Amino acid sequence: MEKILVIAFGGQYNQLIARRIREDNVYAEIKPFNKITTDEILKEGYKGIVFTGGPNSVYDEKSPHYDKNVLNLGIPVLGICYGHQLINYMAGGTVSSAENSSEYGKIPLYVDTKEPLFDGVPEKSICWMSHNDFVSVLPEGFTAIARTDKCCYAAVKDEKRRIYGVQFHPEVSHTEYGKTILKNFVYGVCGCKGDWHIGNFVAETIEEYKRKLNGKKVLCALSGGVDSSVAALLLHKAVGKNLVCVFVDHGLLRKSEGDLVEKTFRGEFDMNLIRVNAEDRFLTKLAGVIEPEKKRKIIGEEFIRIFEEEAKKIGKVDYLVQGTIYPDIIESGRGDASTIKSHHNVGGLPDVIDFEEIIEPLRYLFKDEVRAAGLSLGLPRELVMRQPFPGPGLAVRLIGEITKAKLDTLREADAIFREEVENAGIISNQYFAVLTDTKSVGVMGDARTYGYTVALRAVSTDDFMTADWTRIPFDVLERASSRITNEVKGINRIVYDITSKPPATVEWE
Ligand code: XMP
């Protein structure tokens, strides 16, 4: 398989670069700059290398550098932002900093349209810049191929060695032709043909596990979330009934969710599924608990205890499945997706289960690829496209003491809100209802009511680290409000949460 190496220097868009390249059907993997040597690069047979951006200045003592030899391996290199400056510096050029040289935001870019890197890019377009330093003197063998009003080396090349550098960020959507430029590098300069297709990956992974896991017993904790669902189904296709899935239903799921999971995995896919209906156990433990962190802790511990009990009944297994995905690996600093340390503690589970090794079938995939894999495996769209849902479930969306009656009320209100948002075609990354602990006076017919207030929450975000509240049109909010107060007993007031994160968080608890 063709592979592009993305060498990470700490930039915030590292993952985006790899994702963009993969969207063009070429496999890209990210390695921190200090986790791969030039010998290893040669051995892996990469078709091209991308140096990412980063927050440093090449002259800082502590700034990340790389072995100069990388420019002489005969493999094309593209440097982006800091990567562009670093390549120029390594090749003998000069990087400078001047008070009025910085560029930030959308900047007009003028390119030499005859250049292969700019095939299909008009002479003038918009690019996204974010830099203080700039390349002031080009290294020998380099020429300029694009400029902005302030920056005469907005893009450069060393044609002989097939080395390119761009000061702007082609990976962000604000760069109008960024995707074209990355594609030109990967196809035009590196000569890739495009052999990364999720369907092939799924088929090959299944075949690999068929060989590797023949006759072995595999255990998977199924949460109903996208990652564990796709991981479980992939394994099921490889080992059939030798995969046992344990689905702990803590009674804190959304409306009909537990049944959907059971219907899908046992009904449609005939999987070996154990559903543990543990609502009573969880509610007993949670009775009288108000403090959010305490709720989380109780749920986490009880989950592990129940899973442990089930695992004991099953006995020793060979493999434990984890739904780890590629961003988890990059963010945890593991660096190499292929080195799996067994017995590393993920979510507390491995400590209590008797198993030989962990398998992580999704460890090479980004979230959107996990969804695509799920669809290609035949998982229903409503399961694959679902929004993120926190492990502690509705417990962190129900303020105050948790009771079965309040949970049922919240489930109804939440289902109505989600339905209205979906019917209106609103794009939002997460949207749900919260049952507050506030009661207020209302009037219905001629009678006074005293009911709970439901808060509606919808956020738009790239990474959930920060988030903005989604501008849901008033008529959609009105419909949701009217339906909830009419259809759900005990609710007489609806409010819409218009706080971003920070200062608020996405969840209320
Ligand atoms: P916050 O509320 O921290 O949420 O802004 C950010 C994202 O994380 C999810 N979230 C959780 N997920 N266990 C999880 O698995 C948790 O305890 C948890 N708390 C928050 C939240 O739904 C949002 O997507």
XYZ file of C-alpha atoms and ligand atoms in Angstrom:
533
model
C 0.000 0.000 0.000
C 1.227 3.509 -0.816
C 1.963 5.565 2.270
C 2.649 9.220 2.976
C 4.474 10.103 6.183
C 3.354 13.188 8.091
C 6.129 14.249 10.455
C 4.550 16.205 13.288
C 6.238 19.255 14.783
C 3.452 20.149 17.179
C 1.087 22.037 14.879
C -2.593 22.129 15.669
C -3.595 20.868 12.211
C -1.437 17.703 12.066
C -4.370 15.335 12.015
C -6.140 17.429 9.434
C -3.240 17.002 6.998
C -3.412 13.213 7.256
C -7.191 13.232 6.974
C -7.150 15.400 3.865
C -4.628 13.097 2.174
C -6.649 10.027 3.071
C -9.765 11.682 1.648
C -7.875 11.529 -1.627
C -7.484 7.767 -1.202
C -3.852 7.751 -0.161
C -2.951 6.367 3.253
C -1.168 8.917 5.467
C 0.236 8.294 8.909
C 1.492 10.725 11.515
C 4.706 10.293 13.491
C 6.101 12.774 15.998
C 9.419 14.178 14.704
C 11.376 12.370 17.432
C 9.764 8.965 16.849
C 11.086 8.127 13.379
C 14.570 8.136 11.870
C 15.581 8.527 8.236
C 16.623 4.836 8.169
C 13.143 3.865 9.265
C 11.638 6.158 6.642
C 13.598 4.347 3.926
C 12.649 0.950 5.288
C 8.944 1.802 5.346
C 9.035 2.842 1.696
C 7.039 6.058 2.021
C 6.044 7.706 -1.255
C 6.240 11.205 0.221
C 6.858 13.152 3.399
C 5.018 16.145 4.837
C 6.544 18.351 7.530
C 3.729 19.898 9.560
C 3.435 23.326 11.102
C 4.334 24.015 14.697
C 4.342 26.825 17.213
C 8.122 27.317 17.319
C 10.740 29.437 15.656
C 13.562 27.465 13.975
C 16.162 29.507 15.857
C 14.774 28.684 19.306
C 17.101 26.363 21.109
C 14.300 24.058 22.077
C 12.537 24.051 18.722
C 12.093 20.653 17.089
C 14.536 19.898 14.275
C 15.088 16.921 12.035
C 17.938 15.005 10.419
C 19.045 16.983 7.307
C 19.485 13.731 5.450
C 15.742 13.564 4.988
C 16.164 15.988 2.081
C 18.476 13.583 0.251
C 16.530 10.332 0.486
C 15.055 10.711 -2.986
C 11.582 10.958 -1.433
C 9.520 14.100 -2.157
C 9.040 16.427 0.823
C 6.418 19.105 1.424
C 6.924 21.520 4.310
C 3.949 23.419 5.692
C 4.330 26.665 7.715
C 6.933 25.806 10.377
C 7.784 22.767 8.238
C 8.404 25.109 5.285
C 10.727 27.285 7.359
C 12.522 24.263 8.776
C 13.161 22.761 5.352
C 14.554 26.033 4.067
C 16.694 26.427 7.163
C 17.981 22.844 6.909
C 18.827 23.358 3.241
C 20.918 26.454 4.019
C 18.397 29.280 3.659
C 17.615 32.009 6.171
C 14.501 32.396 8.289
C 13.843 35.859 9.732
C 11.418 37.639 11.926
C 10.411 41.235 11.294
C 7.803 43.272 13.037
C 5.573 43.788 10.017
C 6.166 40.412 8.342
C 3.527 38.376 10.105
C 0.362 37.350 8.292
C -2.723 35.969 9.924
C -6.005 34.864 8.400
C -7.248 34.858 4.830
C -4.609 36.301 2.524
C -4.570 36.628 -1.305
C -2.094 34.178 -2.827
C -0.492 34.478 -6.268
C 0.873 31.247 -7.735
C 2.825 30.195 -10.788
C 0.084 28.202 -12.515
C 2.582 26.218 -14.599
C 3.888 24.481 -11.470
C 2.738 20.865 -10.934
C 1.942 21.732 -7.294
C -0.562 24.319 -8.526
C -2.217 22.329 -11.278
C -5.843 23.508 -11.361
C -5.181 26.464 -9.015
C -5.950 29.941 -10.441
C -3.265 32.601 -10.436
C -4.980 34.421 -7.567
C -6.844 32.711 -4.734
C -7.214 32.879 -0.957
C -4.938 31.030 1.448
C -4.839 30.739 5.236
C -1.737 32.154 6.892
C -0.635 32.097 10.497
C 3.023 33.049 10.917
C 5.479 35.548 12.344
C 8.749 34.192 10.947
C 9.358 33.967 7.216
C 11.944 32.610 4.788
C 14.069 35.608 3.849
C 16.895 33.990 1.840
C 16.308 30.886 -0.270
C 18.716 27.963 -0.081
C 20.737 27.044 -3.146
C 18.692 25.145 -5.705
C 15.377 26.594 -4.488
C 13.066 28.921 -6.436
C 9.895 30.805 -5.507
C 6.643 29.493 -6.991
C 4.059 31.585 -5.106
C 3.881 34.884 -3.221
C 1.557 37.065 -1.205
C 1.702 40.841 -0.885
C 3.978 40.541 2.148
C 5.723 37.237 1.582
C 7.783 36.659 -1.571
C 8.424 32.995 -0.686
C 4.862 31.862 0.080
C 5.748 28.648 -1.786
C 9.129 27.370 -2.925
C 10.628 24.315 -4.598
C 13.859 22.487 -5.227
C 12.851 20.750 -8.426
C 15.826 18.414 -8.584
C 15.216 16.919 -5.149
C 11.409 17.288 -5.359
C 11.285 19.375 -2.190
C 8.432 21.840 -1.708
C 7.527 24.316 0.994
C 4.391 26.396 1.544
C 4.130 29.116 4.166
C 0.328 28.874 4.197
C -1.867 25.996 5.435
C -3.295 23.960 2.529
C -5.006 21.570 4.979
C -7.498 24.091 6.393
C -10.688 24.757 4.512
C -10.059 28.533 4.419
C -7.342 27.883 1.826
C -9.572 27.800 -1.251
C -7.435 25.395 -3.274
C -5.709 23.673 -0.352
C -7.180 20.287 -1.113
C -6.078 20.574 -4.744
C -2.546 21.503 -3.670
C -2.242 18.522 -1.302
C -3.632 16.252 -3.976
C -1.153 17.629 -6.516
C 1.693 16.899 -4.124
C 0.562 13.360 -3.360
C -0.384 12.389 -6.926
C 1.587 14.742 -9.167
C 4.839 15.002 -7.215
C 4.932 11.729 -5.237
C 3.351 9.651 -7.987
C 0.699 7.968 -5.840
C -2.141 6.202 -7.630
C -4.681 6.151 -4.773
C -5.104 2.688 -3.285
C -6.596 3.566 0.114
C -10.263 2.591 0.169
C -12.135 1.844 3.353
C -13.889 -1.149 1.806
C -10.519 -2.753 1.019
C -9.237 -1.988 4.501
C -12.264 -3.665 6.050
C -11.932 -6.733 3.811
C -8.194 -7.046 4.461
C -8.589 -6.603 8.220
C -11.227 -9.310 8.343
C -8.972 -11.678 6.375
C -6.018 -10.883 8.637
C -8.045 -11.598 11.782
C -9.447 -14.769 10.255
C -5.894 -16.080 9.973
C -4.586 -14.671 13.241
C -7.552 -15.443 15.476
C -8.537 -18.817 14.097
C -10.112 -20.777 16.965
C -9.374 -18.059 19.536
C -11.865 -16.602 21.959
C -12.456 -12.859 21.778
C -14.287 -10.605 24.232
C -15.713 -7.163 23.485
C -17.442 -4.610 25.691
C -20.156 -3.160 23.501
C -21.472 0.260 24.489
C -23.642 0.923 21.474
C -21.333 3.805 20.533
C -19.917 4.008 17.016
C -16.391 2.798 17.761
C -17.210 -0.270 19.819
C -20.008 -1.206 17.402
C -17.769 -1.109 14.341
C -14.913 -2.899 16.144
C -17.277 -5.647 17.313
C -18.829 -6.188 13.912
C -15.447 -6.357 12.223
C -14.313 -9.018 14.668
C -17.589 -10.866 14.313
C -17.059 -11.125 10.564
C -13.669 -12.691 11.272
C -14.355 -15.099 14.136
C -18.145 -15.468 14.243
C -19.452 -16.968 17.471
C -15.995 -17.020 19.016
C -16.579 -13.327 19.680
C -18.622 -12.664 22.797
C -19.977 -9.145 23.212
C -21.105 -7.906 26.587
C -23.504 -4.993 26.530
C -24.093 -3.495 29.951
C -27.365 -1.553 29.837
C -27.104 0.812 32.786
C -30.579 2.218 32.266
C -29.096 5.631 31.474
C -29.384 5.308 27.706
C -31.542 7.403 25.424
C -35.010 6.378 24.293
C -35.035 2.924 22.630
C -31.245 2.849 22.468
C -30.671 -0.424 24.310
C -33.240 -2.177 22.169
C -31.673 -0.831 18.979
C -28.292 -2.218 19.995
C -29.782 -5.616 20.809
C -31.928 -5.729 17.684
C -28.986 -4.800 15.479
C -26.316 -7.073 16.869
C -28.286 -10.098 17.963
C -31.175 -9.770 15.519
C -29.570 -8.627 12.296
C -26.030 -9.901 12.675
C -26.719 -12.969 14.815
C -23.893 -12.081 17.159
C -23.073 -13.759 20.414
C -24.405 -10.912 22.567
C -24.960 -10.837 26.287
C -27.174 -7.932 27.340
C -27.010 -7.244 31.038
C -30.020 -5.275 32.180
C -28.526 -3.540 35.158
C -30.808 -0.536 35.507
C -31.870 -1.445 39.037
C -28.313 -1.921 40.225
C -27.210 1.438 38.872
C -30.255 3.308 40.164
C -29.814 1.805 43.624
C -26.183 2.918 43.701
C -27.100 6.371 42.404
C -29.996 6.953 44.791
C -29.626 10.277 46.586
C -26.407 11.201 44.743
C -26.319 14.773 43.452
C -22.654 15.566 42.989
C -21.696 15.138 39.271
C -18.247 13.632 39.792
C -19.639 11.180 42.316
C -22.256 10.085 39.782
C -19.522 9.474 37.212
C -17.391 7.516 39.641
C -20.242 5.289 40.778
C -21.259 4.533 37.186
C -17.676 3.780 36.105
C -17.057 1.447 39.028
C -20.362 -0.369 38.744
C -19.806 -0.845 35.018
C -16.464 -2.520 35.627
C -17.887 -4.689 38.406
C -20.685 -5.969 36.181
C -18.364 -6.540 33.254
C -16.027 -8.436 35.535
C -18.861 -10.675 36.735
C -19.827 -11.477 33.154
C -16.230 -12.074 32.133
C -15.827 -14.519 35.024
C -18.782 -16.519 33.708
C -17.172 -16.597 30.258
C -13.781 -17.621 31.635
C -10.383 -17.036 30.106
C -10.305 -15.352 26.721
C -7.450 -14.893 24.285
C -8.186 -11.379 23.177
C -9.931 -8.315 24.512
C -11.187 -5.860 21.869
C -10.682 -2.126 22.367
C -12.295 0.486 20.141
C -9.183 2.714 20.166
C -9.078 4.948 17.090
C -6.162 6.723 15.410
C -6.583 10.120 17.148
C -6.431 8.313 20.554
C -3.089 6.880 19.526
C -1.696 10.169 18.292
C -2.954 12.101 21.309
C -1.702 9.557 23.815
C 1.764 9.961 22.284
C 1.993 6.272 21.466
C 3.364 7.356 18.128
C 3.145 4.026 16.446
C -0.282 2.544 15.889
C 1.153 -0.883 15.276
C 2.908 -1.363 18.609
C 0.228 -2.562 20.936
C 1.241 -3.020 24.492
C -0.938 -5.661 26.009
C -2.051 -5.038 29.556
C -1.982 -1.303 29.208
C -4.814 0.109 31.167
C -7.616 1.416 29.009
C -10.673 2.533 30.902
C -9.977 0.171 33.775
C -11.216 -2.934 31.978
C -8.011 -4.869 31.271
C -7.142 -4.936 34.965
C -10.061 -7.144 35.818
C -10.288 -9.401 32.765
C -8.295 -12.557 32.216
C -6.971 -12.157 28.680
C -3.769 -12.607 26.694
C -3.684 -9.622 24.401
C -5.578 -6.505 23.387
C -6.679 -6.052 19.803
C -7.547 -2.675 18.390
C -9.038 -3.140 14.931
C -9.700 0.597 14.435
C -6.307 1.876 15.512
C -5.432 3.101 12.019
C -8.708 4.940 11.390
C -9.966 8.467 11.879
C -13.522 8.885 13.157
C -15.022 9.578 9.738
C -13.284 6.451 8.430
C -14.707 4.420 11.319
C -18.167 5.554 10.261
C -17.444 4.690 6.628
C -16.192 1.261 7.749
C -19.414 0.770 9.740
C -21.547 1.578 6.728
C -19.538 -0.741 4.495
C -20.060 -3.517 7.062
C -23.801 -2.972 6.833
C -24.418 -1.248 10.174
C -27.603 0.836 10.122
C -27.044 4.504 9.349
C -28.789 5.651 12.543
C -26.210 3.750 14.587
C -23.200 4.784 12.536
C -24.019 8.473 12.251
C -25.052 8.955 15.854
C -23.731 11.888 17.807
C -21.275 11.311 20.640
C -22.879 10.156 23.856
C -21.081 10.253 27.203
C -20.285 7.005 28.999
C -22.296 8.006 32.115
C -25.231 8.612 29.796
C -28.257 10.594 30.904
C -26.925 10.702 34.459
C -24.918 13.809 33.522
C -27.914 15.383 31.787
C -30.242 15.029 34.723
C -29.409 17.591 37.361
C -29.904 16.531 40.931
C -31.066 13.167 42.141
C -31.612 10.451 39.547
C -34.862 8.510 39.581
C -36.438 6.215 37.027
C -39.389 8.598 36.580
C -37.132 11.579 35.911
C -35.039 9.530 33.496
C -38.159 8.563 31.556
C -39.250 12.204 31.405
C -35.836 13.245 30.112
C -35.802 10.428 27.537
C -39.108 11.627 26.068
C -38.090 15.285 25.923
C -34.709 14.409 24.442
C -36.219 12.187 21.750
C -38.593 14.964 20.662
C -35.840 17.574 20.476
C -33.543 15.290 18.492
C -36.347 14.416 16.116
C -37.160 18.083 15.459
C -33.499 18.987 14.892
C -33.068 16.076 12.492
C -36.323 16.733 10.636
C -35.268 20.344 10.109
C -31.908 19.210 8.683
C -29.939 21.268 11.213
C -26.194 20.635 11.210
C -25.042 20.344 14.805
C -22.372 18.094 16.328
C -24.271 17.298 19.494
C -27.814 18.164 20.510
C -29.799 16.926 23.453
C -32.134 17.815 26.295
C -31.182 18.353 29.925
C -33.627 17.902 32.784
C -32.830 20.708 35.192
C -33.607 20.561 38.875
C -35.664 23.742 38.671
C -39.409 23.717 39.021
C -41.534 26.704 38.101
C -45.143 27.783 37.910
C -47.118 27.486 34.703
C -50.677 27.351 33.514
C -52.391 24.702 31.452
C -56.053 25.019 30.576
C -57.395 26.789 33.624
C -55.124 25.048 36.043
C -51.905 26.119 37.655
C -48.983 23.738 37.095
C -45.724 23.346 38.903
C -43.334 21.475 36.655
C -39.716 20.962 35.667
C -37.722 23.116 33.277
C -36.025 21.353 30.366
C -32.956 22.959 28.824
C -32.161 22.283 25.180
C -28.512 22.226 24.176
C -26.943 22.060 20.704
C -23.308 22.716 19.890
C -21.159 23.156 16.817
C -17.549 22.140 17.205
C -14.560 20.560 15.473
C -12.998 18.797 18.414
C -15.263 19.265 21.476
C -12.407 21.060 23.258
C -14.119 24.307 22.388
C -17.655 24.628 21.082
C -20.144 27.244 19.979
C -23.878 27.004 20.516
C -25.707 26.079 17.331
C -27.928 28.796 15.902
C -31.068 26.707 15.660
C -33.846 28.660 13.903
C -36.561 29.943 16.247
C -39.327 28.022 14.507
C -37.522 24.723 15.146
C -37.031 25.659 18.812
C -40.640 26.679 19.011
C -41.837 23.358 17.607
C -39.656 21.425 20.030
C -40.827 23.569 22.952
C -44.475 23.206 22.073
C -44.250 19.463 21.534
C -42.278 18.776 24.710
C -44.613 20.784 26.958
C -47.638 19.139 25.326
C -46.384 15.578 25.090
C -44.218 15.123 28.163
C -45.944 15.129 31.498
C -44.336 17.225 34.226
C -42.566 19.720 31.926
C -43.982 23.232 31.691
C -41.000 25.352 30.664
C -38.254 25.105 28.011
C -35.067 27.160 27.806
C -32.332 27.150 25.152
C -28.706 27.122 26.295
C -26.749 29.863 24.498
C -23.384 29.454 26.158
C -20.275 28.437 24.292
C -17.459 26.306 25.678
C -15.617 27.883 27.408
C -16.939 29.182 29.758
C -19.539 26.390 29.900
C -18.949 22.748 29.016
C -21.024 20.830 26.498
C -22.661 18.654 29.129
C -24.314 20.267 32.126
C -22.589 17.987 34.597
P -17.777 18.518 27.982
O -19.041 18.442 28.770
O -16.581 18.117 28.779
O -17.936 17.429 26.830
O -17.587 19.829 27.304
C -17.089 17.278 25.715
C -17.488 16.003 25.002
O -17.193 14.882 25.835
C -18.371 14.147 26.131
N -18.299 13.749 27.544
C -18.046 12.508 27.989
N -17.818 11.358 27.321
N -17.595 10.200 29.363
C -17.608 10.211 28.013
O -17.434 9.148 27.411
C -17.814 11.305 30.118
O -17.806 11.263 31.340
C -18.044 12.515 29.371
N -18.290 13.793 29.752
C -18.442 14.523 28.620
C -19.516 15.093 25.840
O -20.710 14.396 25.525
C -18.979 15.904 24.700
O -19.138 15.206 23.472
